[in-house]
């Protein structure tokens, strides 16, 4: 089956991109594997009009709204291969189905790799959190921590006191210099150099952490910036180029949200080092609009 555009990824970015193309009356296929990055979170926060709503509910409603447009088709399944042949793109799913399109829009997201500390993974998205703007208000006024894992960890620790009493755990990886120590002290952030070796309590809740030196410190939530990688190999298969970001690669885009491969657009967490529901949705809107314009104006690809 051939479409004008295929959108791969049914989370906030992909749904927002598909909506623009649907409203432009283009024949599109939305492919979704059903494993969104935000599946571990109970609610989406800071997303205007959706604050406190479960991500799965937002996506379900988005798909319901998209299904009202007659030019939209859906395919549940994992896209495992994509290639450009001549003037069109071919996409293969794990179950053997194959589709083609004039344009391809990747909203495939990223995969998180957490530090290997016992008790962390089972708390991810609940009491181990990636973003204070997304989840800080819900853990306000409790004992909060920041796990040192990358150069911007100290910057994150300086922000956390606006939500609650904060401790920065350097893990022996990202030690603050004298200037940073003064900044942390001014913000009343406690600094712990002894690494966390275990998260304690009944998961997904967090009650305390055990340090390498044997001490146990009470803690209710910790902010962690995981390393990220592409959730699928599709961009690499297509020959898209990447840029390095602090936590992992991002797909290189121009101002039109087009990748370095003509006719391939991209949006969402795979394209932006800052990960947030609103930003993902906004990038999807822009990618969808520019993808449509390339179809309408017959831009070479």
mmCIF file of C-alpha atoms in Angstrom:
data_model
loop_
_atom_site.group_PDB
_atom_site.id
_atom_site.type_symbol
_atom_site.label_atom_id
_atom_site.label_comp_id
_atom_site.label_asym_id
_atom_site.label_seq_id
_atom_site.Cartn_x
_atom_site.Cartn_y
_atom_site.Cartn_z
ATOM 1 C CA UNK A 1 0.000 0.000 0.000
ATOM 2 C CA UNK A 2 1.342 3.442 -0.958
ATOM 3 C CA UNK A 3 0.746 6.685 0.949
ATOM 4 C CA UNK A 4 1.799 10.273 0.561
ATOM 5 C CA UNK A 5 3.455 10.158 3.972
ATOM 6 C CA UNK A 6 4.235 7.578 6.615
ATOM 7 C CA UNK A 7 4.631 8.706 10.218
ATOM 8 C CA UNK A 8 6.519 6.237 12.418
ATOM 9 C CA UNK A 9 5.827 6.665 16.133
ATOM 10 C CA UNK A 10 2.483 7.239 17.863
ATOM 11 C CA UNK A 11 3.528 9.289 20.875
ATOM 12 C CA UNK A 12 3.057 13.069 21.271
ATOM 13 C CA UNK A 13 5.378 14.061 18.411
ATOM 14 C CA UNK A 14 4.081 11.532 15.904
ATOM 15 C CA UNK A 15 0.421 12.188 16.663
ATOM 16 C CA UNK A 16 0.926 15.947 16.383
ATOM 17 C CA UNK A 17 2.700 15.551 13.043
ATOM 18 C CA UNK A 18 0.014 13.212 11.730
ATOM 19 C CA UNK A 19 -2.731 15.665 12.704
ATOM 20 C CA UNK A 20 -1.251 18.408 10.502
ATOM 21 C CA UNK A 21 -1.003 16.060 7.532
ATOM 22 C CA UNK A 22 -4.503 14.708 8.149
ATOM 23 C CA UNK A 23 -5.987 18.189 8.241
ATOM 24 C CA UNK A 24 -4.191 18.940 4.969
ATOM 25 C CA UNK A 25 -6.104 15.961 3.517
ATOM 26 C CA UNK A 26 -3.023 13.939 2.670
ATOM 27 C CA UNK A 27 -3.103 10.147 2.664
ATOM 28 C CA UNK A 28 -0.983 9.062 5.611
ATOM 29 C CA UNK A 29 -0.151 5.952 7.583
ATOM 30 C CA UNK A 30 0.686 6.115 11.278
ATOM 31 C CA UNK A 31 2.816 3.167 12.419
ATOM 32 C CA UNK A 32 3.039 2.619 16.168
ATOM 33 C CA UNK A 33 4.758 -0.168 18.101
ATOM 34 C CA UNK A 34 2.901 0.744 21.293
ATOM 35 C CA UNK A 35 6.001 1.142 23.483
ATOM 36 C CA UNK A 36 6.206 4.888 24.200
ATOM 37 C CA UNK A 37 9.077 6.181 26.302
ATOM 38 C CA UNK A 38 6.635 7.731 28.785
ATOM 39 C CA UNK A 39 4.858 4.444 29.537
ATOM 40 C CA UNK A 40 6.469 4.367 32.993
ATOM 41 C CA UNK A 41 4.915 7.677 34.086
ATOM 42 C CA UNK A 42 1.534 7.801 35.790
ATOM 43 C CA UNK A 43 0.690 11.270 34.504
ATOM 44 C CA UNK A 44 1.899 13.945 32.128
ATOM 45 C CA UNK A 45 2.501 17.324 33.769
ATOM 46 C CA UNK A 46 3.137 20.843 32.506
ATOM 47 C CA UNK A 47 1.403 19.989 29.214
ATOM 48 C CA UNK A 48 -1.200 22.714 28.729
ATOM 49 C CA UNK A 49 -4.711 21.262 28.784
ATOM 50 C CA UNK A 50 -3.418 17.795 29.715
ATOM 51 C CA UNK A 51 -1.865 18.408 33.142
ATOM 52 C CA UNK A 52 -2.264 15.315 35.300
ATOM 53 C CA UNK A 53 -3.609 13.108 32.500
ATOM 54 C CA UNK A 54 -2.002 9.701 31.934
ATOM 55 C CA UNK A 55 0.183 9.662 28.794
ATOM 56 C CA UNK A 56 -1.624 6.562 27.535
ATOM 57 C CA UNK A 57 -4.964 8.380 27.800
ATOM 58 C CA UNK A 58 -3.610 11.383 25.872
ATOM 59 C CA UNK A 59 -2.327 9.135 23.101
ATOM 60 C CA UNK A 60 -5.572 7.147 22.956
ATOM 61 C CA UNK A 61 -7.584 10.336 22.592
ATOM 62 C CA UNK A 62 -5.157 11.607 19.961
ATOM 63 C CA UNK A 63 -5.621 8.459 17.915
ATOM 64 C CA UNK A 64 -9.388 8.685 18.331
ATOM 65 C CA UNK A 65 -9.343 12.237 16.985
ATOM 66 C CA UNK A 66 -7.059 11.274 14.093
ATOM 67 C CA UNK A 67 -9.335 8.391 13.130
ATOM 68 C CA UNK A 68 -12.058 10.920 12.276
ATOM 69 C CA UNK A 69 -10.031 12.001 9.239
ATOM 70 C CA UNK A 70 -10.749 9.785 6.229
ATOM 71 C CA UNK A 71 -7.231 9.955 4.773
ATOM 72 C CA UNK A 72 -5.587 8.468 7.883
ATOM 73 C CA UNK A 73 -4.717 4.789 8.265
ATOM 74 C CA UNK A 74 -3.128 3.027 11.234
ATOM 75 C CA UNK A 75 -0.759 0.075 11.530
ATOM 76 C CA UNK A 76 0.057 -1.422 14.905
ATOM 77 C CA UNK A 77 3.482 -3.004 14.893
ATOM 78 C CA UNK A 78 7.197 -2.405 14.957
ATOM 79 C CA UNK A 79 8.869 -0.831 11.944
ATOM 80 C CA UNK A 80 12.183 -2.656 11.613
ATOM 81 C CA UNK A 81 13.520 -1.467 8.263
ATOM 82 C CA UNK A 82 13.314 1.621 6.093
ATOM 83 C CA UNK A 83 15.023 2.507 2.834
ATOM 84 C CA UNK A 84 14.829 5.074 0.085
ATOM 85 C CA UNK A 85 14.458 3.626 -3.406
ATOM 86 C CA UNK A 86 14.342 6.127 -6.195
ATOM 87 C CA UNK A 87 11.705 8.687 -5.307
ATOM 88 C CA UNK A 88 9.921 6.774 -2.579
ATOM 89 C CA UNK A 89 10.445 5.229 0.831
ATOM 90 C CA UNK A 90 9.787 1.622 1.777
ATOM 91 C CA UNK A 91 9.063 0.539 5.343
ATOM 92 C CA UNK A 92 8.932 -3.049 6.610
ATOM 93 C CA UNK A 93 7.246 -4.173 9.824
ATOM 94 C CA UNK A 94 8.326 -7.044 12.037
ATOM 95 C CA UNK A 95 5.238 -9.041 11.040
ATOM 96 C CA UNK A 96 6.179 -8.895 7.357
ATOM 97 C CA UNK A 97 3.892 -6.114 6.185
ATOM 98 C CA UNK A 98 5.424 -3.530 3.863
ATOM 99 C CA UNK A 99 4.353 -0.003 2.984
ATOM 100 C CA UNK A 100 5.650 2.803 0.787
ATOM 101 C CA UNK A 101 5.305 6.572 0.763
ATOM 102 C CA UNK A 102 6.505 9.757 -0.902
ATOM 103 C CA UNK A 103 7.649 11.181 2.443
ATOM 104 C CA UNK A 104 8.732 9.668 5.733
ATOM 105 C CA UNK A 105 8.423 11.296 9.166
ATOM 106 C CA UNK A 106 10.325 9.745 12.062
ATOM 107 C CA UNK A 107 8.956 10.261 15.556
ATOM 108 C CA UNK A 108 10.672 7.156 16.867
ATOM 109 C CA UNK A 109 11.966 8.519 20.171
ATOM 110 C CA UNK A 110 14.871 7.381 22.284
ATOM 111 C CA UNK A 111 15.744 4.534 24.618
ATOM 112 C CA UNK A 112 16.887 5.313 28.167
ATOM 113 C CA UNK A 113 19.871 3.610 29.781
ATOM 114 C CA UNK A 114 19.888 4.180 33.529
ATOM 115 C CA UNK A 115 22.938 3.984 35.783
ATOM 116 C CA UNK A 116 23.388 0.408 36.986
ATOM 117 C CA UNK A 117 22.429 0.875 40.645
ATOM 118 C CA UNK A 118 20.263 -1.720 42.441
ATOM 119 C CA UNK A 119 16.713 -0.495 42.958
ATOM 120 C CA UNK A 120 16.810 2.322 40.403
ATOM 121 C CA UNK A 121 15.162 0.747 37.350
ATOM 122 C CA UNK A 122 12.000 -0.354 39.179
ATOM 123 C CA UNK A 123 11.449 3.228 40.367
ATOM 124 C CA UNK A 124 11.900 4.861 36.960
ATOM 125 C CA UNK A 125 9.065 7.233 36.171
ATOM 126 C CA UNK A 126 7.667 7.108 39.711
ATOM 127 C CA UNK A 127 10.239 8.147 42.331
ATOM 128 C CA UNK A 128 13.252 8.190 39.982
ATOM 129 C CA UNK A 129 12.456 11.063 37.645
ATOM 130 C CA UNK A 130 14.013 12.718 34.611
ATOM 131 C CA UNK A 131 12.668 16.276 34.783
ATOM 132 C CA UNK A 132 11.722 18.581 37.668
ATOM 133 C CA UNK A 133 9.503 20.655 35.389
ATOM 134 C CA UNK A 134 7.539 17.518 34.511
ATOM 135 C CA UNK A 135 7.390 15.916 37.960
ATOM 136 C CA UNK A 136 8.929 18.182 40.596
ATOM 137 C CA UNK A 137 5.652 19.641 41.842
ATOM 138 C CA UNK A 138 4.311 16.181 42.674
ATOM 139 C CA UNK A 139 7.262 15.459 45.018
ATOM 140 C CA UNK A 140 7.447 18.964 46.490
ATOM 141 C CA UNK A 141 8.604 19.553 50.068
ATOM 142 C CA UNK A 142 10.148 16.080 50.355
ATOM 143 C CA UNK A 143 13.778 15.024 50.567
ATOM 144 C CA UNK A 144 14.991 15.206 46.958
ATOM 145 C CA UNK A 145 18.200 14.164 45.258
ATOM 146 C CA UNK A 146 20.064 14.644 41.992
ATOM 147 C CA UNK A 147 22.288 11.865 40.696
ATOM 148 C CA UNK A 148 25.534 13.072 39.174
ATOM 149 C CA UNK A 149 25.895 11.461 35.768
ATOM 150 C CA UNK A 150 26.751 14.177 33.218
ATOM 151 C CA UNK A 151 28.231 17.694 33.060
ATOM 152 C CA UNK A 152 24.851 19.390 33.582
ATOM 153 C CA UNK A 153 23.978 17.446 36.744
ATOM 154 C CA UNK A 154 25.259 20.251 38.954
ATOM 155 C CA UNK A 155 23.113 22.769 37.079
ATOM 156 C CA UNK A 156 20.102 20.525 37.724
ATOM 157 C CA UNK A 157 20.971 20.311 41.421
ATOM 158 C CA UNK A 158 20.954 24.116 41.661
ATOM 159 C CA UNK A 159 17.322 24.161 40.490
ATOM 160 C CA UNK A 160 15.894 21.473 42.769
ATOM 161 C CA UNK A 161 15.604 23.552 46.001
ATOM 162 C CA UNK A 162 12.619 25.331 44.424
ATOM 163 C CA UNK A 163 10.753 22.038 44.895
ATOM 164 C CA UNK A 164 12.249 20.737 48.142
ATOM 165 C CA UNK A 165 15.375 20.193 50.262
ATOM 166 C CA UNK A 166 18.035 18.871 47.897
ATOM 167 C CA UNK A 167 21.120 16.678 47.989
ATOM 168 C CA UNK A 168 23.544 16.369 45.106
ATOM 169 C CA UNK A 169 25.130 12.903 44.819
ATOM 170 C CA UNK A 170 28.278 13.295 42.742
ATOM 171 C CA UNK A 171 28.797 9.513 42.490
ATOM 172 C CA UNK A 172 32.500 10.303 42.234
ATOM 173 C CA UNK A 173 31.813 11.134 38.576
ATOM 174 C CA UNK A 174 30.874 14.799 38.430
ATOM 175 C CA UNK A 175 32.544 16.579 41.342
ATOM 176 C CA UNK A 176 31.776 20.287 41.786
ATOM 177 C CA UNK A 177 34.674 22.719 41.675
ATOM 178 C CA UNK A 178 35.099 25.488 44.254
ATOM 179 C CA UNK A 179 32.866 27.933 42.406
ATOM 180 C CA UNK A 180 30.146 25.315 42.011
ATOM 181 C CA UNK A 181 30.435 24.323 45.673
ATOM 182 C CA UNK A 182 29.795 27.932 46.613
ATOM 183 C CA UNK A 183 26.778 28.075 44.310
ATOM 184 C CA UNK A 184 25.388 24.841 45.770
ATOM 185 C CA UNK A 185 25.931 26.119 49.309
ATOM 186 C CA UNK A 186 24.134 29.360 48.475
ATOM 187 C CA UNK A 187 21.162 27.292 47.332
ATOM 188 C CA UNK A 188 21.421 25.098 50.459
ATOM 189 C CA UNK A 189 22.117 21.992 48.391
ATOM 190 C CA UNK A 190 23.909 19.282 50.364
ATOM 191 C CA UNK A 191 26.766 17.549 48.513
ATOM 192 C CA UNK A 192 27.502 13.844 48.976
ATOM 193 C CA UNK A 193 30.616 12.361 47.394
ATOM 194 C CA UNK A 194 30.098 8.830 48.674
ATOM 195 C CA UNK A 195 28.260 7.052 45.822
ATOM 196 C CA UNK A 196 24.753 5.658 46.131
ATOM 197 C CA UNK A 197 24.982 1.869 45.966
ATOM 198 C CA UNK A 198 21.318 0.955 46.558
ATOM 199 C CA UNK A 199 17.852 2.489 46.541
ATOM 200 C CA UNK A 200 15.710 1.390 49.483
ATOM 201 C CA UNK A 201 11.996 1.048 50.217
ATOM 202 C CA UNK A 202 9.038 -0.682 48.614
ATOM 203 C CA UNK A 203 9.276 0.096 44.891
ATOM 204 C CA UNK A 204 8.127 2.144 43.099
ATOM 205 C CA UNK A 205 8.283 4.347 46.195
ATOM 206 C CA UNK A 206 11.637 5.491 47.539
ATOM 207 C CA UNK A 207 12.403 5.777 51.250
ATOM 208 C CA UNK A 208 16.189 6.041 51.448
ATOM 209 C CA UNK A 209 19.509 5.401 49.739
ATOM 210 C CA UNK A 210 22.476 3.396 50.953
ATOM 211 C CA UNK A 211 25.866 4.963 50.341
ATOM 212 C CA UNK A 212 29.141 3.208 49.658
ATOM 213 C CA UNK A 213 30.467 4.244 53.063
ATOM 214 C CA UNK A 214 27.543 2.433 54.751
ATOM 215 C CA UNK A 215 25.388 5.395 55.661
ATOM 216 C CA UNK A 216 21.650 5.351 54.915
ATOM 217 C CA UNK A 217 20.070 8.697 54.003
ATOM 218 C CA UNK A 218 16.299 9.324 53.814
ATOM 219 C CA UNK A 219 15.201 10.265 50.292
ATOM 220 C CA UNK A 220 11.766 10.446 48.650
ATOM 221 C CA UNK A 221 12.672 11.069 45.008
ATOM 222 C CA UNK A 222 15.753 11.411 42.853
ATOM 223 C CA UNK A 223 16.271 13.144 39.523
ATOM 224 C CA UNK A 224 18.304 11.130 37.048
ATOM 225 C CA UNK A 225 19.440 11.995 33.528
ATOM 226 C CA UNK A 226 19.811 8.653 31.717
ATOM 227 C CA UNK A 227 21.994 8.115 28.700
ATOM 228 C CA UNK A 228 19.875 7.959 25.560
ATOM 229 C CA UNK A 229 20.142 6.149 22.254
ATOM 230 C CA UNK A 230 17.869 5.879 19.233
ATOM 231 C CA UNK A 231 14.887 3.646 20.011
ATOM 232 C CA UNK A 232 15.048 2.200 16.496
ATOM 233 C CA UNK A 233 17.770 1.867 13.844
ATOM 234 C CA UNK A 234 15.608 3.460 11.133
ATOM 235 C CA UNK A 235 17.334 6.849 10.964
ATOM 236 C CA UNK A 236 20.720 5.168 10.695
ATOM 237 C CA UNK A 237 19.441 2.742 8.065
ATOM 238 C CA UNK A 238 18.221 5.657 5.975
ATOM 239 C CA UNK A 239 21.602 7.376 6.212
ATOM 240 C CA UNK A 240 20.495 10.301 8.400
ATOM 241 C CA UNK A 241 23.313 12.178 10.112
ATOM 242 C CA UNK A 242 23.424 12.803 13.861
ATOM 243 C CA UNK A 243 24.698 15.461 16.230
ATOM 244 C CA UNK A 244 26.253 14.776 19.621
ATOM 245 C CA UNK A 245 24.319 15.991 22.668
ATOM 246 C CA UNK A 246 25.240 15.689 26.372
ATOM 247 C CA UNK A 247 23.192 12.519 26.925
ATOM 248 C CA UNK A 248 23.440 10.889 23.505
ATOM 249 C CA UNK A 249 22.960 11.472 19.769
ATOM 250 C CA UNK A 250 20.136 13.474 18.191
ATOM 251 C CA UNK A 251 19.016 13.371 14.554
ATOM 252 C CA UNK A 252 20.378 16.380 12.663
ATOM 253 C CA UNK A 253 17.631 18.611 11.237
ATOM 254 C CA UNK A 254 17.437 21.787 9.225
ATOM 255 C CA UNK A 255 15.047 24.646 9.994
ATOM 256 C CA UNK A 256 12.254 22.735 8.234
ATOM 257 C CA UNK A 257 12.628 19.671 10.461
ATOM 258 C CA UNK A 258 14.045 17.745 7.500
ATOM 259 C CA UNK A 259 16.905 15.347 8.112
ATOM 260 C CA UNK A 260 20.033 15.172 5.974
ATOM 261 C CA UNK A 261 18.135 12.671 3.795
ATOM 262 C CA UNK A 262 15.762 14.536 1.491
ATOM 263 C CA UNK A 263 12.148 13.618 2.090
ATOM 264 C CA UNK A 264 12.755 12.325 5.617
ATOM 265 C CA UNK A 265 11.460 14.538 8.411
ATOM 266 C CA UNK A 266 11.808 13.947 12.133
ATOM 267 C CA UNK A 267 10.409 15.181 15.427
ATOM 268 C CA UNK A 268 10.349 14.504 19.141
ATOM 269 C CA UNK A 269 12.938 13.300 21.642
ATOM 270 C CA UNK A 270 15.129 11.751 18.944
ATOM 271 C CA UNK A 271 15.774 15.259 17.593
ATOM 272 C CA UNK A 272 16.080 17.387 20.730
ATOM 273 C CA UNK A 273 18.382 17.074 23.766
ATOM 274 C CA UNK A 274 15.665 18.653 25.948
ATOM 275 C CA UNK A 275 12.831 16.198 26.505
ATOM 276 C CA UNK A 276 9.378 17.472 27.373
ATOM 277 C CA UNK A 277 5.844 16.597 26.240
ATOM 278 C CA UNK A 278 5.045 20.092 24.997
ATOM 279 C CA UNK A 279 8.309 20.378 23.084
ATOM 280 C CA UNK A 280 7.750 16.966 21.496
ATOM 281 C CA UNK A 281 4.243 17.906 20.404
ATOM 282 C CA UNK A 282 5.388 21.281 19.064
ATOM 283 C CA UNK A 283 8.199 19.721 17.059
ATOM 284 C CA UNK A 284 5.698 17.265 15.607
ATOM 285 C CA UNK A 285 3.467 20.118 14.474
ATOM 286 C CA UNK A 286 6.367 21.818 12.707
ATOM 287 C CA UNK A 287 7.573 18.600 11.089
ATOM 288 C CA UNK A 288 4.069 17.771 9.892
ATOM 289 C CA UNK A 289 3.553 21.256 8.447
ATOM 290 C CA UNK A 290 6.876 21.246 6.584
ATOM 291 C CA UNK A 291 6.321 17.696 5.363
ATOM 292 C CA UNK A 292 2.973 18.767 3.937
ATOM 293 C CA UNK A 293 4.477 21.838 2.289
ATOM 294 C CA UNK A 294 7.096 19.702 0.568
ATOM 295 C CA UNK A 295 4.281 17.558 -0.841
ATOM 296 C CA UNK A 296 2.105 20.503 -1.847
ATOM 297 C CA UNK A 297 4.887 22.473 -3.497
ATOM 298 C CA UNK A 298 6.534 19.471 -5.122
ATOM 299 C CA UNK A 299 9.918 20.024 -3.531
ATOM 300 C CA UNK A 300 12.544 17.610 -4.842
ATOM 301 C CA UNK A 301 13.435 14.701 -2.584
#
